[in-house]
Structures are given as structure tokens and as C-alpha cells.
XYZ file of C-alpha atoms in Angstrom:
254
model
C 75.417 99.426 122.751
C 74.942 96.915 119.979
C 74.909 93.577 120.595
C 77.131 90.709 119.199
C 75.919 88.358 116.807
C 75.889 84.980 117.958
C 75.993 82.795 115.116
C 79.445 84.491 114.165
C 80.660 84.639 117.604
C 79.927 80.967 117.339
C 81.800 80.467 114.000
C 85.118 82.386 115.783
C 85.063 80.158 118.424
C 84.899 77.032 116.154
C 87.854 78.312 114.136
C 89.397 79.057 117.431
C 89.345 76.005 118.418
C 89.886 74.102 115.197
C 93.203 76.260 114.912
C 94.494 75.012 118.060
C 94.199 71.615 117.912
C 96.620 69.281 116.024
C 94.540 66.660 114.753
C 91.079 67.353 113.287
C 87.998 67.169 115.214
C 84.805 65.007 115.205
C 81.196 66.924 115.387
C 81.035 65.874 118.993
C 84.153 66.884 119.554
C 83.479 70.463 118.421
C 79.495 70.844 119.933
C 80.897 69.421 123.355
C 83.716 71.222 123.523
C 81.545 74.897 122.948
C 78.680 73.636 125.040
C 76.719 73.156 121.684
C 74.171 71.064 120.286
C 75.247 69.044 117.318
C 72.308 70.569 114.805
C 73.790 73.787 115.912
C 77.528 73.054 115.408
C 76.607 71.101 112.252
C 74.803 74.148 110.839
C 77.566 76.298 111.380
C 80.193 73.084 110.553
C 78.478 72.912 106.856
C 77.784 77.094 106.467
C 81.909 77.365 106.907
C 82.731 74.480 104.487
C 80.469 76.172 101.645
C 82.732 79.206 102.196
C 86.322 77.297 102.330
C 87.210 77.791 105.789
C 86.759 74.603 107.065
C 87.017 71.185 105.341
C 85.941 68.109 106.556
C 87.819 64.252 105.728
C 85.899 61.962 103.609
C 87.277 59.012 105.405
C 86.728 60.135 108.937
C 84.181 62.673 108.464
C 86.270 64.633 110.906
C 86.914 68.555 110.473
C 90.215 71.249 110.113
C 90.605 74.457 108.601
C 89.906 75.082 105.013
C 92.549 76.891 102.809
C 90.586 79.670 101.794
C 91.107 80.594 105.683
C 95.009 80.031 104.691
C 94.689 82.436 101.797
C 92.811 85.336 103.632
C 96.096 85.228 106.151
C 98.283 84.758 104.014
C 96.865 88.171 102.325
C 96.868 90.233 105.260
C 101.224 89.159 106.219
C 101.747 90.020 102.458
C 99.760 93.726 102.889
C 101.225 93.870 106.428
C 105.360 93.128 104.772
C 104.532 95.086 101.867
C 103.874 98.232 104.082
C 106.877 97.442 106.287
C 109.103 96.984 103.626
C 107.931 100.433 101.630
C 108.252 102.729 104.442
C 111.534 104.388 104.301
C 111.281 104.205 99.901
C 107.645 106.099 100.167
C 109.154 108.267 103.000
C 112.222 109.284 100.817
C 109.613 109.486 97.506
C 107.457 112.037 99.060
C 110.427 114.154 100.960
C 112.084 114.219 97.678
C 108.850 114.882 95.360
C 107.298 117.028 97.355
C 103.833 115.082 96.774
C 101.475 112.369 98.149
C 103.048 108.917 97.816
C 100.398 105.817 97.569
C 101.188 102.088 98.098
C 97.977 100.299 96.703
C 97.010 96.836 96.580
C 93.885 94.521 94.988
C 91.046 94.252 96.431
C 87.325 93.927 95.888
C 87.710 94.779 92.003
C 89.442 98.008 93.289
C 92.616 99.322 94.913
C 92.822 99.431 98.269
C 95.153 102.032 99.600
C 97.249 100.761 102.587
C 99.538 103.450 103.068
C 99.289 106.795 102.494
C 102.352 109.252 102.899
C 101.119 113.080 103.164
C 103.078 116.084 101.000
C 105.461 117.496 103.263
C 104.615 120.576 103.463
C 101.429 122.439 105.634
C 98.382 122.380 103.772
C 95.040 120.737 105.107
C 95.111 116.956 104.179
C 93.375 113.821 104.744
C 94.643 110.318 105.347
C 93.588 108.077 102.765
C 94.346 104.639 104.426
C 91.568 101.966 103.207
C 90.270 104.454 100.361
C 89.143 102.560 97.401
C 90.703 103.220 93.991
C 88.811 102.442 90.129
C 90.904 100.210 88.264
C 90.628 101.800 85.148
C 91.147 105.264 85.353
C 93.875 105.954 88.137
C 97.404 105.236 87.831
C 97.522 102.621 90.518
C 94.852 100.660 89.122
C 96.457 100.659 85.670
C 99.326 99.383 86.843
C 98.006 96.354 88.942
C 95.243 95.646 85.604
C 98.517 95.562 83.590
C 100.232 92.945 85.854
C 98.954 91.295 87.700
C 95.766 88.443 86.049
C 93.649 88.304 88.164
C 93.109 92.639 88.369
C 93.229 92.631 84.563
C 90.047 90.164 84.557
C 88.125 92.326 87.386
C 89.137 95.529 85.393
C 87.553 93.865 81.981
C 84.528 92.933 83.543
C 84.439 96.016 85.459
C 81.816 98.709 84.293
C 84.290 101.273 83.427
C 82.532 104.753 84.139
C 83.844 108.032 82.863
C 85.379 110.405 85.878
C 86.276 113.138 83.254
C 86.197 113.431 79.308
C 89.840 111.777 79.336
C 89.174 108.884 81.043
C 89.469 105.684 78.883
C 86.557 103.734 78.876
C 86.507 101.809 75.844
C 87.644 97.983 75.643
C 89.811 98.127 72.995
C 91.685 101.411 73.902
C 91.827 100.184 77.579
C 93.967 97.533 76.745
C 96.298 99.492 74.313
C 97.287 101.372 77.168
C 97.060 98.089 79.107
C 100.144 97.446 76.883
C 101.875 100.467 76.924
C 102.118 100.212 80.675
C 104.055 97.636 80.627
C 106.218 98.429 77.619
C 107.518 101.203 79.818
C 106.951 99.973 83.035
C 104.796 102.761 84.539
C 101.086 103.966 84.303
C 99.933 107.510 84.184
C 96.882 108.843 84.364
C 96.592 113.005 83.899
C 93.012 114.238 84.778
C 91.638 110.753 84.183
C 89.913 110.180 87.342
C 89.908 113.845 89.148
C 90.037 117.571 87.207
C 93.489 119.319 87.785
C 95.381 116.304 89.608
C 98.276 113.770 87.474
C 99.567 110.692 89.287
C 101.896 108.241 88.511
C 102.673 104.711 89.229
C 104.626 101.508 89.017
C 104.306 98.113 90.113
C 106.234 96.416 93.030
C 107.189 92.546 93.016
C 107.883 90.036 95.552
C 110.068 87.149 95.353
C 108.688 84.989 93.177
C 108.896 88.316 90.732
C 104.730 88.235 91.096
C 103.197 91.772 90.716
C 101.724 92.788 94.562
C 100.919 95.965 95.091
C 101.772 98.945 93.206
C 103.521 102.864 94.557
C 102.125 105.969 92.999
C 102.791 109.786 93.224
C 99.587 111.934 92.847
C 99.617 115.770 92.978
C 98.619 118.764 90.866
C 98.593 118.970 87.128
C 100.970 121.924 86.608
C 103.157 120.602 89.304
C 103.669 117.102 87.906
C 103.413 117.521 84.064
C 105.104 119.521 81.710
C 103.473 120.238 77.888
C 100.545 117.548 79.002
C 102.957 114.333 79.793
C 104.076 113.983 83.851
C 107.986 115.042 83.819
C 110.583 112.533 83.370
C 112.411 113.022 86.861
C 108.801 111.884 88.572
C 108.928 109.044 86.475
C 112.651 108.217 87.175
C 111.531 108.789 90.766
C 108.827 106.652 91.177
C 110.463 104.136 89.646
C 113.402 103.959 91.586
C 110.867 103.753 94.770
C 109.123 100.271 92.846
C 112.337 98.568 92.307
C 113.812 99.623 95.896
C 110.926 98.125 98.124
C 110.779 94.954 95.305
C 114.408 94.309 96.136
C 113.363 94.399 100.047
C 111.098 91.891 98.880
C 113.491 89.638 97.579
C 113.019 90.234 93.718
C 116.141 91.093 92.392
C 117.033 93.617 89.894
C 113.983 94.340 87.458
């Protein structure tokens, strides 16, 4: 059995107990209180500061959690409402498509998938749950690059590889289609990232009408498209799912 590493066991139970106090705590506070000695504590003190998850007063030198802590939860309840919020839309998507349904999300100059609906019908299939996505290429990841900044800039800087002889690699052409996407409000991408499969996707809102996550429908090339282009009712479709769970988020007609 492996063994636990102390040093981050340590770190928890600072956090720990920084999180459930309601005043911010002195070095001795912290070493006393976890039976530590203060090089250790102030090691471990200044190695969590560096990283934003603690921050320490100027004035009393004392110490509380840092806001990138703040962010990083903040993250996970928006992942975990987005999810509960697209449930019954991706359910209905897939039961009325007949194919996959994605909800993906950035992460790590990627998409993450975080939900994964299977096609409804009896055919071998894996769950896809924490799968990583290419920006460039798939229809998720054009989507999020299109709205939201901060994907755009990883998907720039990205080294854009070639799946297939259709996927878009160049700089300039990337962000034509960039444009396109949200001109119509949807992102395709037909054998751009895997031979025979077409997916499509559009991007979900929240509230504040901020672009975060995006639902996609992925299936086979002859089922999806028609003369090369997916079919308008998937489009319609998938659409209708986007602005459904963004409305359960609070953002109003789009």
C-alpha cells in the first residue's frame, strides 16, 4: 500500500485549519496548533503563498486563505451546477438524436468532458467522463476558443497538430472559422479530429451571459451530415439544448 505524503498531508491540515477559523492565524498559532515546528510550518506557510492559497497580512504578519484557493472552488460548484442543470436537456438531446451528447468545459489548454450521455441504443460504448478534448480541431473546443478569452489564448498558443488532412491548423484560417462560429452560433467539426465521425456544438452561458462550458452531439459521418455539412435539424437540436440549460443558468433568452 502506498504511503501518504507528508508534506501535503501537512499543507491539508493547514488549510484545514486556516478554513475554520474566523480570524487569521499567527505562525505559532498554526505550528502549535499541528504539533509543528515553526521552520516546518513556515516552509510550508511560504510554499502555499507562492501558489495563492494562502496570504499572509503585511501589518500583522498573520495568515488566511489565498483567493486562488477561492477560485479553484469556485470552479468545481460551477462544473458541479453546470452538470446538474444540463441533465434532463442532454438526456432529451441524446433520446431525441439518437447520438452521444457531450457537456465540455476548459481546462488545462483542453476540454474536459464532465458528462457524457451514451446513444440510446445497444452497441458497446465507453464512458468518456474526464476525457480530454484538443481545442482546435473538435467541435467543443471550437466553440469554447470562440467564446470564451481565456480558451481562445490557450488555443493560439496551442501547437495545433493535424488529426486528419481536414483539420485546420493554420493561424490565420483557425481564426476565420474562429469567426464563423460565432456568426452562427455553433461549431462543427466533420472528420477533423477522428476519420468517419461529425460532431457538433454550441456554447452554454451563465448568468452574467459569460461563455462556461459548451454541449456537443458527436456520431457517425453519414448519420449526422448530409452532402458534407451536419443536417440542419442536429443543428436546430443542439441548439435548443445550449439555450435550455443557459436559461437554467439564469441567462435569459440568447
Amino acid at each position: 500500500m502506498a504511503r501518504n505524503i507528508q508534506s501535503l498531508e501537512r499543507a491539508a491540515a493547514m488549510l484545514r485549519l486556516l478554513a475554520g477559523g474566523e480570524r487569521r492565524l499567527g505562525l505559532s498559532d498554526i505550528a502549535s496548533s499541528l504539533g509543528l515546528a515553526k521552520g516546518t510550518a513556515h516552509g510550508i506557510l511560504r510554499t502555499l503563498q507562492h501558489e495563492g492559497f494562502v496570504e499572509q497580512d503585511e501589518a500583522s504578519g498573520r495568515y488566511q486563505l489565498g483567493a486562488e484557493l477561492l477560485r479553484l472552488g469556485t470552479t468545481y460548484l460551477d462544473v458541479h451546477e453546470l452538470r446538474a442543470r444540463a441533465l434532463v436537456w442532454t438526456d432529451d438531446l441524446a433520446r431525441s438524436s439518437g447520438e452521444s451528447v457531450y457537456l465540455g468545459v476548459l481546462h488545462q489548454q483542453g476540454v474536459l468532458i464532465v458528462h457524457h450521455v451514451f446513444r440510446p441504443d445497444d452497441s458497446r460504448q465507453v464512458l468518456e467522463i474526464g476525457a480530454m478534448q484538443p481545442l482546435h480541431s473538435t467541435a467543443l473546443g471550437k466553440v469554447l476558443s470562440a467564446y470564451d478569452p481565456v480558451a481562445h489564448s490557450e488555443a493560439l498558443e496551442a501547437d495545433r497538430k493535424a488529426f486528419t488532412d481536414r483539420t485546420v491548423c493554420d493561424l490565420e484560417s483557425f481564426e476565420r472559422l474562429l469567426d464563423a462560429t460565432r456568426a452562427r452560433g455553433y461549431a462543427a467539426d466533420v472528420e477533423e479530429t477522428w476519420e468517419g465521425v461529425a460532431s457538433l456544438a454550441a456554447p452554454i452561458h451563465d448568468r452574467r451571459r459569460m461563455p462556461v462550458g459548451a454541449v456537443g452531439i458527436t456520431g457517425a459521418v453519414e448519420r449526422l451530415c448530409q452532402d458534407g455539412e451536419v443536417r440542419p435539424d442536429v443543428i436546430a437540436a443542439v441548439r435548443d439544448c445550449a439555450r435550455a440549460v443557459s436559461r437554467d443558468l439564469g441567462a435569459g433568452r440568447f
